[in-house]
mmCIF file of N, CA, C and O in Angstrom:
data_model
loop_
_atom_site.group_PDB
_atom_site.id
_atom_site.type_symbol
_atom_site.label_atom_id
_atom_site.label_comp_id
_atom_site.label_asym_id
_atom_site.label_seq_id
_atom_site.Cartn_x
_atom_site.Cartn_y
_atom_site.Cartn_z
ATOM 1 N N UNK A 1 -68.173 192.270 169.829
ATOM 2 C CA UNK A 1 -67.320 191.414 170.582
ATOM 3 C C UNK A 1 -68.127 190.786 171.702
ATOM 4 O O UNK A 1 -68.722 191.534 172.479
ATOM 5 N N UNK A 2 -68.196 189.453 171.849
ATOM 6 C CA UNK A 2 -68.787 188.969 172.878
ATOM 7 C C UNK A 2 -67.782 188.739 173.880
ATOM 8 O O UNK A 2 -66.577 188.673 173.637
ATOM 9 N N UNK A 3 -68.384 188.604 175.167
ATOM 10 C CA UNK A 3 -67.360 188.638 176.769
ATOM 11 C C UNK A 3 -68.013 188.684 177.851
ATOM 12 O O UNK A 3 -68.742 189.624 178.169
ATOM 13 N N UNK A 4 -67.773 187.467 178.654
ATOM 14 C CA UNK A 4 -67.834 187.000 179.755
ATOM 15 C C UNK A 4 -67.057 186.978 180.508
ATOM 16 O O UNK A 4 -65.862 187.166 180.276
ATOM 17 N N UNK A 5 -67.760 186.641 182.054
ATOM 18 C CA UNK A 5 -66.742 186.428 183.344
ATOM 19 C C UNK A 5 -67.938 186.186 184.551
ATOM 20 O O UNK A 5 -68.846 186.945 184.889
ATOM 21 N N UNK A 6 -67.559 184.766 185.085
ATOM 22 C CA UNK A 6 -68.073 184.731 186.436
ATOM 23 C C UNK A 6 -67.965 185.477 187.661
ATOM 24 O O UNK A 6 -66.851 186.000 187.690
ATOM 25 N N UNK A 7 -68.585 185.731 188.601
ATOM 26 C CA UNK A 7 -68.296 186.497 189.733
ATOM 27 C C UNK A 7 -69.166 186.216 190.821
ATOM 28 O O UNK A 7 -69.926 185.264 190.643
ATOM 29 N N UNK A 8 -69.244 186.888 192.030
ATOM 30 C CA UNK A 8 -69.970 187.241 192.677
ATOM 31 C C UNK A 8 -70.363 188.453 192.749
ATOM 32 O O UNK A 8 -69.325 189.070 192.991
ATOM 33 N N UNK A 9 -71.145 189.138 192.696
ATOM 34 C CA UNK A 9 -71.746 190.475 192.239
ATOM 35 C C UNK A 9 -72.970 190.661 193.358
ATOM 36 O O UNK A 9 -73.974 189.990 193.592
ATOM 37 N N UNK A 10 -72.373 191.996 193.995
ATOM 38 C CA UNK A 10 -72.823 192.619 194.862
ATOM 39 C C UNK A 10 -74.002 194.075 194.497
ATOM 40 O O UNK A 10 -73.759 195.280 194.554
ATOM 41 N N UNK A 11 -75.430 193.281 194.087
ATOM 42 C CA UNK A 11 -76.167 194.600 193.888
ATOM 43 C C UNK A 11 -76.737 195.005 194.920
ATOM 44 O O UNK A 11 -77.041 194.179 195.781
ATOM 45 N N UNK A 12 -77.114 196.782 195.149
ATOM 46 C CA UNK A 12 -77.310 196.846 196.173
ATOM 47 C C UNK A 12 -77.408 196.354 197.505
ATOM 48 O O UNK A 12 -76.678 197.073 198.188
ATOM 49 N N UNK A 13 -78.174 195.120 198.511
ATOM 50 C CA UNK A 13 -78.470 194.482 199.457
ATOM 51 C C UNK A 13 -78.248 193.424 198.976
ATOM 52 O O UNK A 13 -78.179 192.751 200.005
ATOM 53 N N UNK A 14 -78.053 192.641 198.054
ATOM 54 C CA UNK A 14 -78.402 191.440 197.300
ATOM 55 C C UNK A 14 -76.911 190.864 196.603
ATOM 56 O O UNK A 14 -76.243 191.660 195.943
ATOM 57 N N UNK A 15 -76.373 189.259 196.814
ATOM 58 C CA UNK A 15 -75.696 188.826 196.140
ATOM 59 C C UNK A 15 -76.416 188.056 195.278
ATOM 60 O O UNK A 15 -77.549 187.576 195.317
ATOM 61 N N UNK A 16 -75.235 188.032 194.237
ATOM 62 C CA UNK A 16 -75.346 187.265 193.258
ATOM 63 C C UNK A 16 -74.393 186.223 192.523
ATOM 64 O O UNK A 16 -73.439 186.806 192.007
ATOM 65 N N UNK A 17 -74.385 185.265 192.389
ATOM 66 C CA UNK A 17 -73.296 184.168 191.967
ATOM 67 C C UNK A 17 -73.333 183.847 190.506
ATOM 68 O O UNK A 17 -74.370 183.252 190.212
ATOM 69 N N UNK A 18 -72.528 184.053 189.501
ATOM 70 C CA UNK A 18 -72.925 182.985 188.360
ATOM 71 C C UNK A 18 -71.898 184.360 187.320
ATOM 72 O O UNK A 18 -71.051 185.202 187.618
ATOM 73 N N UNK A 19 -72.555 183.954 186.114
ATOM 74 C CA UNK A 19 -71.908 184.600 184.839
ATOM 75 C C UNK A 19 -72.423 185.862 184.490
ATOM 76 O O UNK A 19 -73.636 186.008 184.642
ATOM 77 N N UNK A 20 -71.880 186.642 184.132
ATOM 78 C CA UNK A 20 -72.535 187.135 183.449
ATOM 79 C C UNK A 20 -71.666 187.906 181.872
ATOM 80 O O UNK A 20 -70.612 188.542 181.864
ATOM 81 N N UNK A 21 -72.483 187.585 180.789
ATOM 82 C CA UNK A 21 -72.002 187.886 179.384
ATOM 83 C C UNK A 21 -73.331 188.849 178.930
ATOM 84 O O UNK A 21 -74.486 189.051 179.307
ATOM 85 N N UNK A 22 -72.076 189.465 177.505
ATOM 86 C CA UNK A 22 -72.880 190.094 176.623
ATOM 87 C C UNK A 22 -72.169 190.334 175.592
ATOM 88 O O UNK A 22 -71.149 189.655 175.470
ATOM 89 N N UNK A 23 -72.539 191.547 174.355
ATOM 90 C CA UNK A 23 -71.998 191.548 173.311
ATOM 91 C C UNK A 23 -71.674 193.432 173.209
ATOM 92 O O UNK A 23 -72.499 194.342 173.295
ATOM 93 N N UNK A 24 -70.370 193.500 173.027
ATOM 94 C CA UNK A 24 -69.822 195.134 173.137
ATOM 95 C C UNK A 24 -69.869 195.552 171.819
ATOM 96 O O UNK A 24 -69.240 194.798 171.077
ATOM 97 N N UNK A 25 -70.303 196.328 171.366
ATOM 98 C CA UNK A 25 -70.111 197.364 169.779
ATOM 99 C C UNK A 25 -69.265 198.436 169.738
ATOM 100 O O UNK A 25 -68.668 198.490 170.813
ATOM 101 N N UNK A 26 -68.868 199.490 168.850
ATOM 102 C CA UNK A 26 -68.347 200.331 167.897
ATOM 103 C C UNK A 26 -67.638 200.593 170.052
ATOM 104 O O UNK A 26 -67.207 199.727 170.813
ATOM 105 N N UNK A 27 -67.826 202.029 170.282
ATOM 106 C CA UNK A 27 -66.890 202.591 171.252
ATOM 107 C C UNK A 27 -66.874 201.848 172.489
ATOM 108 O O UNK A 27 -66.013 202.079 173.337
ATOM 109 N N UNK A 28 -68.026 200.715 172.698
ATOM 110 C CA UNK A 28 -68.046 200.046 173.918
ATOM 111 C C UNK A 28 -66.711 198.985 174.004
ATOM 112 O O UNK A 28 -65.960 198.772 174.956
ATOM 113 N N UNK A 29 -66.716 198.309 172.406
ATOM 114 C CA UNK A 29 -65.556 197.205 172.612
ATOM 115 C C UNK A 29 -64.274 197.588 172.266
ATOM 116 O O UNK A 29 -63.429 196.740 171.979
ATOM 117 N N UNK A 30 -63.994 198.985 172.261
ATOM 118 C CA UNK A 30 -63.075 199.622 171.718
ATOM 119 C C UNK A 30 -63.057 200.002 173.515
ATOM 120 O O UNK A 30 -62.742 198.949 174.069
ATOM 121 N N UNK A 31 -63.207 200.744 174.223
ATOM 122 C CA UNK A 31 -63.138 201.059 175.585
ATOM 123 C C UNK A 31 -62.742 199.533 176.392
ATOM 124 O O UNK A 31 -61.680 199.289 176.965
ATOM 125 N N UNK A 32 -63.659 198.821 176.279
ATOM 126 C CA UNK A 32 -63.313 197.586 176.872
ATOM 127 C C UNK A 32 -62.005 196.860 176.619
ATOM 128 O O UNK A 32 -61.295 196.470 177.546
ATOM 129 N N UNK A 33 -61.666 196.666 175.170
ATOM 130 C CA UNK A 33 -60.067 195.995 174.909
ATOM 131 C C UNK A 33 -58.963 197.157 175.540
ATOM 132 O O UNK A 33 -58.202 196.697 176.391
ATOM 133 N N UNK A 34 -58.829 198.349 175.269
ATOM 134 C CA UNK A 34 -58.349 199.053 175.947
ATOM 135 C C UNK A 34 -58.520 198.958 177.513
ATOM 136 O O UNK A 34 -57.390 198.797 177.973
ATOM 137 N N UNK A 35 -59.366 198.986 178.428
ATOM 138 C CA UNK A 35 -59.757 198.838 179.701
ATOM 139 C C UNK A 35 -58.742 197.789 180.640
ATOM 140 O O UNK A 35 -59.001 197.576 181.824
ATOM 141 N N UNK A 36 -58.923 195.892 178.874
ATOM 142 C CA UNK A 36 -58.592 195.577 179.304
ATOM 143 C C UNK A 36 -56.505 195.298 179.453
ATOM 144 O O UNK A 36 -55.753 194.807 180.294
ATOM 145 N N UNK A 37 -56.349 195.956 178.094
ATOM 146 C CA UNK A 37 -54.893 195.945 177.640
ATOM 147 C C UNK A 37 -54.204 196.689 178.917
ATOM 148 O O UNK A 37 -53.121 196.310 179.362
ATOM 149 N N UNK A 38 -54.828 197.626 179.385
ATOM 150 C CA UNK A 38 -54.246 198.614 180.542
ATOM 151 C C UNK A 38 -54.163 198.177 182.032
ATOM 152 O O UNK A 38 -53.572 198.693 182.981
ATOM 153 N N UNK A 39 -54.927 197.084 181.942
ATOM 154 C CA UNK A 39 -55.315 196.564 183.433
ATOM 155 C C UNK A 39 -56.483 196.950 184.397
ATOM 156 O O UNK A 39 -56.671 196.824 185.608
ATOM 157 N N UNK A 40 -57.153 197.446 183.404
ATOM 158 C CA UNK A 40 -58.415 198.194 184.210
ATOM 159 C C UNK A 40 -59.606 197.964 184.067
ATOM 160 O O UNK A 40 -60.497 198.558 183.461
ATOM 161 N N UNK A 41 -59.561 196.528 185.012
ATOM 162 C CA UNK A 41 -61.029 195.552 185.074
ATOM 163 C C UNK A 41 -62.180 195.272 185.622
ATOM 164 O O UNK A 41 -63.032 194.386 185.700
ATOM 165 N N UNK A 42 -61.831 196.680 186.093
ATOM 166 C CA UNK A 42 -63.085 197.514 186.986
ATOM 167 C C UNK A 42 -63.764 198.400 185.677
ATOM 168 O O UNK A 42 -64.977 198.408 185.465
ATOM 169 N N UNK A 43 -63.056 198.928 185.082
ATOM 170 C CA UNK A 43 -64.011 199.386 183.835
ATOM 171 C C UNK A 43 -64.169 198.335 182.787
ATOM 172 O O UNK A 43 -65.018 198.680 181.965
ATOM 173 N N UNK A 44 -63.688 197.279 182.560
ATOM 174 C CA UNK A 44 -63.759 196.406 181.510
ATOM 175 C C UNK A 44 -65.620 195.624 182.320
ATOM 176 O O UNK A 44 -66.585 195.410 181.586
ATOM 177 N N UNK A 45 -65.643 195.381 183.732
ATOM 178 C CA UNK A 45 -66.665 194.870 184.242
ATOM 179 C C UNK A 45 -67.726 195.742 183.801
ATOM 180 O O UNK A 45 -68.610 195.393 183.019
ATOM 181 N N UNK A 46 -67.601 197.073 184.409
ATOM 182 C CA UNK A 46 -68.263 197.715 184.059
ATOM 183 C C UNK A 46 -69.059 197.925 182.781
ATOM 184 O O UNK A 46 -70.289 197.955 182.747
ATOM 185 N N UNK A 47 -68.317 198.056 181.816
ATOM 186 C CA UNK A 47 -68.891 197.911 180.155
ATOM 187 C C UNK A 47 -69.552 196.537 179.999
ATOM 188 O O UNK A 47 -70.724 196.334 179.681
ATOM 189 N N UNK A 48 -68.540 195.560 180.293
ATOM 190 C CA UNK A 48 -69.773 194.652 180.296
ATOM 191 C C UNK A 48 -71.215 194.286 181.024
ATOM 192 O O UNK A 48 -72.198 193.848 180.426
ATOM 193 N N UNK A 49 -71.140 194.529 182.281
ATOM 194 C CA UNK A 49 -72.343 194.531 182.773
ATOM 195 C C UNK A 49 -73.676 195.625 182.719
ATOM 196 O O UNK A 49 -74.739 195.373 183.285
ATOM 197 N N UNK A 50 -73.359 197.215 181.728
ATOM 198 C CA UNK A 50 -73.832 197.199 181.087
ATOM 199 C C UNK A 50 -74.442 196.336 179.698
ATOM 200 O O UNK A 50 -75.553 196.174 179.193
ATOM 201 N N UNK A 51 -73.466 196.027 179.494
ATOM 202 C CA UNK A 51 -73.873 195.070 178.037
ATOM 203 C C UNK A 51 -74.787 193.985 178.392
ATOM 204 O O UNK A 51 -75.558 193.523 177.551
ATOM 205 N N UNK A 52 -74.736 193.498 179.756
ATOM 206 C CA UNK A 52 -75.300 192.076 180.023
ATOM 207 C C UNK A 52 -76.603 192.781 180.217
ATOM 208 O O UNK A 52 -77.482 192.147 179.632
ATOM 209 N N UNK A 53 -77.243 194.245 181.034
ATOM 210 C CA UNK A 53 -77.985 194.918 181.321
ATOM 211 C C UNK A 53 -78.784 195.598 180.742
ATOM 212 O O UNK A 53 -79.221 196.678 181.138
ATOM 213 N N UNK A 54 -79.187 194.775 179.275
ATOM 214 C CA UNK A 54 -79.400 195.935 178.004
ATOM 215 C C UNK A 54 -80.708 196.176 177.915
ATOM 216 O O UNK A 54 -81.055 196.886 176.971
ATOM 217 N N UNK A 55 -81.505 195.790 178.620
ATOM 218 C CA UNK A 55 -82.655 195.801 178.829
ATOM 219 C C UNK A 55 -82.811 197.167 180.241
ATOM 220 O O UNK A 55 -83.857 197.809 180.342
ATOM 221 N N UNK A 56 -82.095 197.309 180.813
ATOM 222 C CA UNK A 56 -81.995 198.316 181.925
ATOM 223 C C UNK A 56 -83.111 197.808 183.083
ATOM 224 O O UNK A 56 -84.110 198.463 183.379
ATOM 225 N N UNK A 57 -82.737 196.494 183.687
ATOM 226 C CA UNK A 57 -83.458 196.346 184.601
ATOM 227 C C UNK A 57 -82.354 196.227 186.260
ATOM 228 O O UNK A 57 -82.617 195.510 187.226
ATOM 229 N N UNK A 58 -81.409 196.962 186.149
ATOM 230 C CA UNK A 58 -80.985 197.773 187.366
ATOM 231 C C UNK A 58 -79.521 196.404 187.608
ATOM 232 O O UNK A 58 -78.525 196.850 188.178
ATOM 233 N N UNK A 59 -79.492 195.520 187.361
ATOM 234 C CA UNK A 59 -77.832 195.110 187.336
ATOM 235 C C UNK A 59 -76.630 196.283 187.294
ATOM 236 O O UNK A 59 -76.135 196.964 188.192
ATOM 237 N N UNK A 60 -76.404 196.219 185.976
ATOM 238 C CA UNK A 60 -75.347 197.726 185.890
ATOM 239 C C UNK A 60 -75.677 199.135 187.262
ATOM 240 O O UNK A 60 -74.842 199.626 188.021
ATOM 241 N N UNK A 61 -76.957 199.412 187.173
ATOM 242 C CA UNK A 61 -76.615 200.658 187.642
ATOM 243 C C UNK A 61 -76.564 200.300 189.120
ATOM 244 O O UNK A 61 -75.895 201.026 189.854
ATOM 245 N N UNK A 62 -77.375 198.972 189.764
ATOM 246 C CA UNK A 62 -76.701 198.827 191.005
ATOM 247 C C UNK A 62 -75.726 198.315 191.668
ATOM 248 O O UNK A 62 -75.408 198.370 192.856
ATOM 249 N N UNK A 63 -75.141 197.640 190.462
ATOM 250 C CA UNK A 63 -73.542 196.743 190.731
ATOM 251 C C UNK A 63 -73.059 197.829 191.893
ATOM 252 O O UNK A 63 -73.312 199.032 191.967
ATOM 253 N N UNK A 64 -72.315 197.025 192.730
ATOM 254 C CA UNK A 64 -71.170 197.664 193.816
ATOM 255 C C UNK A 64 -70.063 196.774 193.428
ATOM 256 O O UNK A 64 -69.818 195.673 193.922
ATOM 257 N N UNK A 65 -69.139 197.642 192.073
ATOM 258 C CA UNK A 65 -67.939 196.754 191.619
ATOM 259 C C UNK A 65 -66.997 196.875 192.716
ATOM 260 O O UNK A 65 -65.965 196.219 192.576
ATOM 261 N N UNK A 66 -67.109 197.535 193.736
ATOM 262 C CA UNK A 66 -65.821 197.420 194.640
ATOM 263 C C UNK A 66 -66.068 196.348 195.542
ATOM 264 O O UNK A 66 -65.160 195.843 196.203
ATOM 265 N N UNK A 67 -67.693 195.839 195.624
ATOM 266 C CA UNK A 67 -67.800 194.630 196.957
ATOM 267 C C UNK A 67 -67.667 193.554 196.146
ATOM 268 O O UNK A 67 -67.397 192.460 196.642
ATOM 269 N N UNK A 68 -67.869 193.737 194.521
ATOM 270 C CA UNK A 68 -68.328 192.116 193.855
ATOM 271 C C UNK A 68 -66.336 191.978 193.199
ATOM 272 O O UNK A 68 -65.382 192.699 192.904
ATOM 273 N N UNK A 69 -66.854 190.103 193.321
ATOM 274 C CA UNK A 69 -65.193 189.685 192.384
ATOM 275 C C UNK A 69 -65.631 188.845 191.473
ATOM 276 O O UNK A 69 -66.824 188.613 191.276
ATOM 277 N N UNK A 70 -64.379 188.171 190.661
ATOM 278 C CA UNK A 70 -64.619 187.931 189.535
ATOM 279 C C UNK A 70 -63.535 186.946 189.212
ATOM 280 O O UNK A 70 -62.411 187.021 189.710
ATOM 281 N N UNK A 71 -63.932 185.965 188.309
ATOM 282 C CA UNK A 71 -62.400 185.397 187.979
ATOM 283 C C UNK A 71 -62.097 185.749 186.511
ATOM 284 O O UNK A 71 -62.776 186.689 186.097
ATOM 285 N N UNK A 72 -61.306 185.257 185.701
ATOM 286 C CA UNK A 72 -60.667 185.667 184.313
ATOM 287 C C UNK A 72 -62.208 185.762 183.743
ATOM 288 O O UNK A 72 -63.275 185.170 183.905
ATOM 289 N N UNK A 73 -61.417 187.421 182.593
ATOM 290 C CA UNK A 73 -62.560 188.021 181.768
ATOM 291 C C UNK A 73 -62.296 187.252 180.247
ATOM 292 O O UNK A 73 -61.179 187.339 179.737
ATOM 293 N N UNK A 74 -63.181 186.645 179.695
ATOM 294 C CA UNK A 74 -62.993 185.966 178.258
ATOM 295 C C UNK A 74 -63.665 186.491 177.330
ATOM 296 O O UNK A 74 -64.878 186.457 177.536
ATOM 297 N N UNK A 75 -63.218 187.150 176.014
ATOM 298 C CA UNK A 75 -63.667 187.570 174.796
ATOM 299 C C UNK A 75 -62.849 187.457 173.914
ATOM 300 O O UNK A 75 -63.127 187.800 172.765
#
């Protein structure tokens, strides 16, 4: 499943403005449609910005999803 969403994204010391997408598989896009059916788009971000992070160069693990926002999630 591919899925996007713009934001501002708060990593560690550092903002960031713009998009960010990726592509969810087997339990990731299964967690995520659920995440998002429930209203819970703090974990739906989450899965994705792993996904956008697949390379592991520190996005995901330094996101501060409580300082960063976002507008509508599309997949």
């Amino acid at each position: 499943m591919e899925a996007s969403v713009d934001g501002t994204w708060v990593i560690s010391e550092s903002v960031w403005h713009g998009p960010i997408s990726g592509t969810l598989t087997g339990h990731d896009a299964k967690a995520f449609c659920i995440a998002i059916e429930k209203g819970r788009e703090h974990t739906a971000i989450r899965l994705l910005a792993q996904a956008y992070d697949k390379d592991d160069m520190g996005f995901a693990r330094y996101l501060d999803i409580e300082s960063s926002s976002w507008g509508t999630i599309s997949y």
